[in-house]
Tab-separated table of C-alpha atoms in Angstrom:
chain	number	residue	atom	x	y	z
A	14	MET	CA	87.065	76.445	-13.987
A	15	ASP	CA	90.639	75.151	-14.342
A	16	VAL	CA	91.945	77.643	-11.774
A	17	ALA	CA	89.253	76.642	-9.278
A	18	GLN	CA	90.118	72.976	-9.748
A	19	GLU	CA	93.824	73.690	-9.292
A	20	LEU	CA	93.134	75.551	-6.049
A	21	GLY	CA	90.634	72.978	-4.828
A	22	ILE	CA	87.753	75.463	-4.762
A	23	PRO	CA	84.290	73.931	-5.282
A	24	VAL	CA	82.404	75.350	-8.270
A	25	PHE	CA	78.656	75.380	-8.858
A	26	CYS	CA	77.265	76.709	-12.131
A	27	PHE	CA	74.053	78.727	-12.279
A	28	SER	CA	72.203	78.915	-15.601
A	29	THR	CA	70.340	82.185	-16.153
A	30	PHE	CA	68.342	80.640	-18.979
A	31	SER	CA	66.234	77.518	-19.380
A	32	ALA	CA	67.383	73.908	-19.087
A	33	ARG	CA	66.243	73.510	-22.690
A	34	PHE	CA	68.506	76.265	-24.018
A	35	LEU	CA	71.481	75.055	-21.993
A	36	PHE	CA	71.064	71.547	-23.396
A	37	LEU	CA	71.240	72.982	-26.917
A	38	TYR	CA	74.926	73.755	-26.297
A	39	PHE	CA	75.552	70.056	-25.746
A	40	SER	CA	73.642	69.191	-28.930
A	41	ILE	CA	75.791	71.337	-31.211
A	42	PRO	CA	78.687	68.857	-31.742
A	43	LYS	CA	76.207	66.219	-32.998
A	44	LEU	CA	74.423	68.765	-35.214
A	45	LEU	CA	77.787	69.652	-36.761
A	46	GLU	CA	78.617	65.974	-37.251
A	47	ASP	CA	75.252	65.382	-38.954
A	48	GLY	CA	75.746	68.365	-41.261
A	49	GLN	CA	72.642	70.170	-40.017
A	50	ILE	CA	74.780	73.206	-39.238
A	51	PRO	CA	76.162	75.534	-40.451
A	52	TYR	CA	72.926	76.231	-42.320
A	53	PRO	CA	72.499	78.247	-45.542
A	54	GLU	CA	71.724	81.935	-45.103
A	55	GLY	CA	67.962	82.462	-45.069
A	56	ASN	CA	67.224	79.008	-43.602
A	57	SER	CA	67.005	80.094	-39.958
A	58	ASN	CA	63.520	78.563	-39.611
A	59	GLN	CA	64.757	75.151	-40.778
A	60	ALA	CA	63.905	72.390	-38.264
A	61	LEU	CA	66.666	70.599	-36.363
A	62	HIS	CA	66.483	66.858	-35.733
A	63	GLY	CA	67.926	64.402	-33.251
A	64	ILE	CA	67.713	66.605	-30.143
A	65	PRO	CA	66.263	64.508	-27.285
A	66	GLY	CA	63.174	66.131	-25.812
A	67	GLY	CA	62.651	68.530	-28.687
A	68	GLU	CA	62.400	66.554	-31.915
A	69	GLY	CA	61.111	68.802	-34.705
A	70	LEU	CA	60.524	71.749	-32.373
A	71	PHE	CA	63.936	73.385	-32.498
A	72	ARG	CA	64.904	75.583	-35.442
A	73	CYS	CA	68.307	76.788	-36.556
A	74	LYS	CA	67.615	80.250	-35.140
A	75	ASP	CA	67.052	78.709	-31.693
A	76	LEU	CA	70.715	77.735	-31.360
A	77	PRO	CA	73.045	79.672	-29.066
A	78	GLY	CA	75.348	81.795	-31.187
A	79	TYR	CA	75.136	82.292	-34.932
A	80	TRP	CA	75.423	79.181	-37.062
A	81	SER	CA	74.683	80.324	-40.596
A	82	VAL	CA	77.385	79.610	-43.188
A	83	GLU	CA	78.096	83.325	-43.490
A	84	ALA	CA	78.361	83.902	-39.730
A	85	VAL	CA	80.651	80.921	-39.136
A	86	ALA	CA	82.974	82.206	-41.859
A	87	ASN	CA	83.560	85.368	-39.820
A	88	TYR	CA	83.831	84.037	-36.264
A	89	ASN	CA	84.061	80.754	-34.397
A	90	PRO	CA	80.925	80.161	-32.277
A	91	MET	CA	82.478	76.980	-30.859
A	92	ASN	CA	84.497	79.182	-28.498
A	93	PHE	CA	81.309	79.945	-26.564
A	94	VAL	CA	80.103	76.359	-26.810
A	95	ASN	CA	83.366	74.990	-25.415
A	96	GLN	CA	83.171	77.371	-22.460
A	97	THR	CA	79.750	75.938	-21.634
A	98	LEU	CA	80.840	72.326	-22.137
A	99	ALA	CA	83.654	72.945	-19.638
A	100	THR	CA	81.101	73.623	-16.889
A	101	THR	CA	80.499	69.878	-16.631
A	102	LYS	CA	83.650	69.819	-14.483
A	103	SER	CA	81.725	71.695	-11.799
A	104	HIS	CA	80.288	70.087	-8.668
A	105	GLY	CA	76.755	70.852	-9.746
A	106	LEU	CA	74.357	72.803	-11.933
A	107	ILE	CA	71.730	75.174	-10.528
A	108	LEU	CA	68.670	75.748	-12.713
A	109	ASN	CA	65.926	78.348	-12.417
A	110	THR	CA	63.171	75.996	-13.539
A	111	PHE	CA	60.943	73.235	-12.185
A	112	ASP	CA	60.323	69.636	-13.157
A	113	GLU	CA	56.939	69.875	-14.898
A	114	LEU	CA	58.137	72.727	-17.070
A	115	GLU	CA	61.235	71.085	-18.566
A	116	ALA	CA	61.361	67.467	-17.427
A	117	PRO	CA	63.039	66.002	-20.578
A	118	PHE	CA	65.860	68.547	-20.558
A	119	ILE	CA	66.412	68.335	-16.809
A	120	THR	CA	66.774	64.570	-17.289
A	121	ASN	CA	69.214	65.115	-20.177
A	122	LEU	CA	71.362	67.500	-18.120
A	123	SER	CA	71.294	65.158	-15.115
A	124	LYS	CA	73.207	62.659	-17.262
A	125	ILE	CA	75.872	65.278	-18.028
A	126	TYR	CA	76.435	67.088	-14.711
A	127	LYS	CA	77.381	65.485	-11.392
A	128	LYS	CA	74.358	67.028	-9.685
A	129	VAL	CA	71.454	69.171	-10.868
A	130	TYR	CA	69.472	71.440	-8.556
A	131	THR	CA	66.170	72.749	-9.926
A	132	ILE	CA	65.112	75.606	-7.637
A	133	GLY	CA	62.690	77.623	-9.754
A	134	PRO	CA	60.854	79.814	-10.070
A	135	ILE	CA	63.500	81.520	-7.917
A	136	HIS	CA	61.568	84.779	-7.585
A	137	SER	CA	58.653	82.814	-6.079
A	138	LEU	CA	60.986	80.903	-3.788
A	139	LEU	CA	62.172	84.215	-2.337
A	140	LYS	CA	58.548	85.194	-1.596
A	141	LYS	CA	59.359	88.873	-2.125
A	142	SER	CA	60.960	91.069	-4.761
A	143	VAL	CA	64.663	91.765	-4.377
A	144	GLN	CA	65.639	95.367	-4.978
A	145	THR	CA	69.210	96.602	-5.086
A	146	GLN	CA	71.002	99.787	-6.014
A	147	TYR	CA	72.304	98.012	-9.127
A	148	GLU	CA	68.992	97.748	-10.980
A	149	PHE	CA	69.101	98.709	-14.658
A	150	TRP	CA	66.220	101.158	-14.397
A	151	LYS	CA	64.347	103.009	-11.676
A	152	GLU	CA	60.891	101.501	-11.260
A	153	ASP	CA	57.873	103.756	-11.698
A	154	HIS	CA	55.301	102.577	-9.150
A	155	SER	CA	52.687	105.130	-10.212
A	156	CYS	CA	51.330	102.613	-12.721
A	157	LEU	CA	50.109	100.412	-9.845
A	158	ALA	CA	47.606	103.069	-8.758
A	159	TRP	CA	46.268	103.189	-12.320
A	160	LEU	CA	45.968	99.399	-12.363
A	161	ASP	CA	43.952	99.598	-9.139
A	162	SER	CA	41.298	101.540	-11.078
A	163	GLN	CA	41.002	98.942	-13.869
A	164	PRO	CA	38.636	95.931	-13.993
A	165	PRO	CA	40.077	92.439	-13.367
A	166	ARG	CA	42.017	90.884	-16.280
A	167	SER	CA	41.366	93.914	-18.514
A	168	VAL	CA	44.904	95.264	-19.058
A	169	MET	CA	47.632	94.032	-21.402
A	170	PHE	CA	51.106	94.536	-19.942
A	171	VAL	CA	53.698	95.315	-22.636
A	172	SER	CA	57.425	95.107	-21.957
A	173	PHE	CA	60.365	93.994	-24.090
A	174	GLY	CA	62.872	93.690	-21.255
A	175	SER	CA	65.996	95.654	-20.441
A	176	ILE	CA	68.055	94.963	-23.578
A	177	VAL	CA	65.903	94.591	-26.714
A	178	LYS	CA	65.711	97.728	-28.853
A	179	LEU	CA	63.063	98.576	-31.451
A	180	LYS	CA	63.276	100.447	-34.713
A	181	SER	CA	60.950	103.443	-34.869
A	182	SER	CA	58.965	101.645	-37.594
A	183	GLN	CA	58.486	98.635	-35.289
A	184	LEU	CA	57.352	100.800	-32.398
A	185	LYS	CA	54.858	102.526	-34.687
A	186	GLU	CA	53.305	99.176	-35.661
A	187	PHE	CA	53.141	97.970	-32.061
A	188	TRP	CA	51.618	101.255	-30.962
A	189	ASN	CA	48.902	101.249	-33.608
A	190	GLY	CA	48.143	97.572	-33.030
A	191	LEU	CA	47.712	98.149	-29.304
A	192	VAL	CA	45.539	101.233	-29.793
A	193	ASN	CA	43.430	99.528	-32.481
A	194	SER	CA	42.835	96.490	-30.255
A	195	GLY	CA	40.536	98.587	-28.097
A	196	LYS	CA	42.078	97.026	-24.979
A	197	ALA	CA	43.642	98.852	-22.048
A	198	PHE	CA	47.410	98.505	-21.827
A	199	LEU	CA	50.418	99.398	-19.706
A	200	LEU	CA	53.437	100.024	-21.940
A	201	VAL	CA	57.027	100.017	-20.726
A	202	LEU	CA	59.000	102.285	-23.046
A	203	ARG	CA	62.584	102.686	-21.882
A	204	SER	CA	64.386	105.922	-22.654
A	205	ASP	CA	66.837	103.885	-24.754
A	206	ALA	CA	64.219	101.560	-26.269
A	207	LEU	CA	64.688	102.810	-29.820
A	208	THR	CA	67.768	101.960	-31.862
A	209	GLU	CA	70.215	104.742	-32.627
A	210	GLU	CA	69.338	106.269	-35.979
A	211	THR	CA	72.172	107.219	-38.310
A	212	GLY	CA	70.570	109.116	-41.182
A	213	GLU	CA	68.711	112.424	-41.000
A	214	GLU	CA	65.521	110.870	-42.399
A	215	ASP	CA	65.654	108.004	-39.887
A	216	GLU	CA	66.084	110.429	-36.997
A	217	LYS	CA	63.171	112.470	-38.285
A	218	GLN	CA	61.000	109.340	-38.459
A	219	LYS	CA	61.957	108.483	-34.888
A	220	GLU	CA	60.846	111.932	-33.705
A	221	LEU	CA	57.552	111.628	-35.591
A	222	VAL	CA	56.746	108.267	-33.995
A	223	ILE	CA	57.406	109.590	-30.496
A	224	LYS	CA	55.290	112.655	-31.277
A	225	GLU	CA	52.437	110.456	-32.566
A	226	ILE	CA	52.492	108.394	-29.377
A	227	MET	CA	52.554	111.414	-27.109
A	228	GLU	CA	49.725	113.156	-28.977
A	229	THR	CA	47.348	110.189	-29.248
A	230	LYS	CA	44.327	110.769	-27.022
A	231	ASP	CA	44.389	107.992	-24.462
A	232	GLU	CA	40.952	108.432	-22.847
A	233	GLY	CA	42.471	106.787	-19.787
A	234	ARG	CA	42.948	103.525	-21.685
A	235	TRP	CA	46.718	103.297	-21.398
A	236	VAL	CA	49.710	104.341	-19.343
A	237	ILE	CA	53.338	104.604	-20.477
A	238	VAL	CA	56.246	104.279	-18.035
A	239	ASN	CA	60.011	104.170	-18.467
A	240	TRP	CA	60.241	101.025	-16.312
A	241	ALA	CA	57.732	99.108	-14.211
A	242	PRO	CA	57.921	96.889	-11.106
A	243	GLN	CA	57.274	93.849	-13.275
A	244	GLU	CA	56.597	91.215	-10.615
A	245	LYS	CA	54.059	93.457	-8.878
A	246	VAL	CA	52.443	94.370	-12.192
A	247	LEU	CA	52.071	90.745	-13.297
A	248	ARG	CA	50.585	89.802	-9.935
A	249	HIS	CA	47.986	92.567	-10.163
A	250	GLU	CA	44.435	91.333	-10.731
A	251	ALA	CA	43.908	93.898	-13.519
A	252	ILE	CA	46.493	92.197	-15.760
A	253	GLY	CA	44.988	89.828	-18.315
A	254	GLY	CA	47.932	89.277	-20.652
A	255	PHE	CA	51.615	89.979	-21.207
A	256	LEU	CA	53.147	91.073	-24.530
A	257	THR	CA	56.754	90.054	-23.983
A	258	HIS	CA	60.145	89.455	-25.600
A	259	SER	CA	60.026	85.988	-23.972
A	260	GLY	CA	63.126	86.344	-21.827
A	261	TRP	CA	63.423	83.478	-19.339
A	262	ASN	CA	62.860	85.561	-16.194
A	263	SER	CA	59.810	87.255	-17.717
A	264	THR	CA	58.480	83.879	-18.831
A	265	LEU	CA	58.781	82.374	-15.348
A	266	GLU	CA	57.296	85.448	-13.681
A	267	SER	CA	54.272	85.246	-15.968
A	268	VAL	CA	53.900	81.473	-15.567
A	269	ALA	CA	54.033	81.764	-11.778
A	270	VAL	CA	51.005	84.078	-11.660
A	271	GLY	CA	49.018	82.465	-14.472
A	272	VAL	CA	49.194	85.279	-17.038
A	273	PRO	CA	49.046	84.142	-20.718
A	274	MET	CA	51.525	85.690	-23.137
A	275	VAL	CA	51.894	87.199	-26.584
A	276	CYS	CA	55.466	86.384	-27.628
A	277	TRP	CA	57.745	88.570	-29.747
A	278	PRO	CA	61.164	86.902	-29.313
A	279	GLN	CA	64.355	88.515	-30.581
A	280	ILE	CA	67.649	87.085	-29.345
A	281	GLY	CA	69.317	84.276	-27.404
A	282	ASP	CA	66.934	81.815	-25.773
A	283	GLN	CA	63.855	83.927	-26.561
A	284	PRO	CA	62.864	82.189	-29.851
A	285	SER	CA	62.799	78.716	-28.280
A	286	ASN	CA	61.049	80.071	-25.168
A	287	ALA	CA	58.307	81.416	-27.432
A	288	THR	CA	58.030	78.083	-29.262
A	289	TRP	CA	57.552	76.162	-26.016
A	290	LEU	CA	55.092	78.753	-24.694
A	291	SER	CA	52.888	78.557	-27.764
A	292	LYS	CA	53.324	74.994	-29.046
A	293	VAL	CA	54.297	72.820	-26.067
A	294	TRP	CA	52.888	74.382	-22.907
A	295	LYS	CA	50.199	76.174	-24.955
A	296	ILE	CA	49.981	79.134	-22.596
A	297	GLY	CA	50.489	81.881	-25.158
A	298	VAL	CA	50.555	82.879	-28.806
A	299	GLU	CA	53.580	83.721	-30.932
A	300	MET	CA	53.885	86.565	-33.417
A	301	GLU	CA	56.317	84.485	-35.486
A	302	ASP	CA	58.376	86.885	-37.634
A	303	SER	CA	55.619	89.466	-38.023
A	304	HIS	CA	54.989	92.614	-36.015
A	305	ASP	CA	52.618	94.580	-38.259
A	306	ARG	CA	49.750	96.374	-36.551
A	307	CYS	CA	47.130	93.869	-37.709
A	308	THR	CA	49.069	90.955	-36.217
A	309	VAL	CA	49.632	92.854	-32.976
A	310	GLU	CA	45.939	93.718	-32.748
A	311	SER	CA	44.748	90.155	-33.424
A	312	ARG	CA	47.206	88.552	-30.972
A	313	VAL	CA	46.303	91.030	-28.230
A	314	ARG	CA	42.591	90.454	-28.805
A	315	SER	CA	42.997	86.673	-28.783
A	316	ILE	CA	44.552	86.802	-25.316
A	317	MET	CA	42.521	89.626	-23.785
A	318	GLU	CA	39.148	88.311	-24.943
A	319	HIS	CA	39.976	84.973	-23.295
A	320	GLU	CA	38.726	82.990	-26.296
A	321	ASP	CA	40.941	79.936	-25.786
A	322	LYS	CA	39.639	78.171	-22.680
A	323	LYS	CA	42.210	75.378	-23.005
A	324	MET	CA	44.963	77.996	-22.832
A	325	GLU	CA	43.321	79.616	-19.819
A	326	ASN	CA	43.141	76.261	-18.034
A	327	ALA	CA	46.718	75.358	-18.997
A	328	ILE	CA	48.255	78.538	-17.569
A	329	VAL	CA	46.226	78.249	-14.348
A	330	GLU	CA	47.340	74.629	-13.907
A	331	LEU	CA	50.995	75.481	-14.593
A	332	ALA	CA	50.841	78.338	-12.083
A	333	LYS	CA	49.526	75.911	-9.445
A	334	ARG	CA	52.375	73.507	-10.136
A	335	ALA	CA	54.923	76.325	-9.919
A	336	ASP	CA	53.452	77.344	-6.568
A	337	ASP	CA	53.570	73.746	-5.324
A	338	ARG	CA	57.251	73.462	-6.220
A	339	VAL	CA	58.259	76.448	-4.057
A	340	SER	CA	56.135	75.394	-1.065
A	341	LYS	CA	57.908	74.105	2.043
A	342	GLU	CA	57.622	70.493	0.884
A	343	GLY	CA	58.008	71.286	-2.815
A	344	THR	CA	60.906	69.950	-4.876
A	345	SER	CA	62.399	73.396	-5.554
A	346	CYS	CA	62.451	74.253	-1.858
A	347	ARG	CA	63.931	70.868	-0.974
A	348	ASN	CA	66.518	71.155	-3.757
A	349	LEU	CA	67.612	74.539	-2.411
A	350	GLN	CA	68.113	72.996	1.025
A	351	ARG	CA	70.047	70.132	-0.575
A	352	LEU	CA	72.273	72.644	-2.368
A	353	ILE	CA	72.944	74.541	0.867
A	354	GLU	CA	73.846	71.334	2.693
A	355	ASP	CA	76.131	70.220	-0.141
A	356	ILE	CA	77.948	73.570	-0.112
A	357	LYS	CA	78.321	73.457	3.681
A	358	GLY	CA	79.769	69.968	3.373
A	359	PHE	CA	82.708	71.048	1.225
A	360	LYS	CA	86.148	71.613	2.706
A	361	LEU	CA	88.806	73.568	0.852
A	362	ASN	CA	92.003	71.677	0.126
């Protein structure tokens, strides 16, 4: 940022996560001043107070970085916070979100940055999927043909993103919960999805879980792929729910097509995404800190049996608003044009 300023080069910052999570960075100095952090080990679910737009909804574990007493003793998380605070020197902030989704936090950030451009959901604004040679994983499109043979809203899509890894014991619980639910499902199981096991017994357990999965008779009720074309899958009429890690891109992709979610957040902005999905927008259910097979089964059933009509209506309404925002006269489309014009208007010193 300093180098760009010295050379007179305009800088625009693009946030890959939500406006809500970005604003948390700016809340940390006040939380430190109030003594709410660092927090005692084991108190990660403790509520945080005094954060505009999220009173009582944020927990210690929602914060960027690690703010327990033990963690802070070993490294300084303020280094990352200060890097983010420095972005206020930029000419503007670009956010992959839209007004109805995060209005309070967009307002908060508009008071901090010179200009804020909300242009989300970006994938909808583009109108088509972008594929490059630099994708993490090769997409397996064979699952789309299987989805074509399934009834509308009958399949649960299961994917934990490109980074999250599972222990073999966790995968076993998810697998049994999905099978026991009696619902059809499409499972994305990356080749590196399981954590590296160190002991001989752990490695043996890992092999047994994989063997159990491969030998379970599917009766055509499920398909497993290494990686799926997620946007196309979520848009498919056979999809009735999404069991997700609650990454921001996955969240927006699901919101845009009106698919309710079962949330199993792990890192970064995922915990607060899951909180807003389940408690604020009310378009999904959270697994909290549990992933046993009974919890998995009940959460999957609750979504796939479409019991909560208020949730169904809420996700449909939010999808309509997302679609409106990326229309030709929508705010996201207009904000993108405004951004382009602002960039074109700059002259290098």
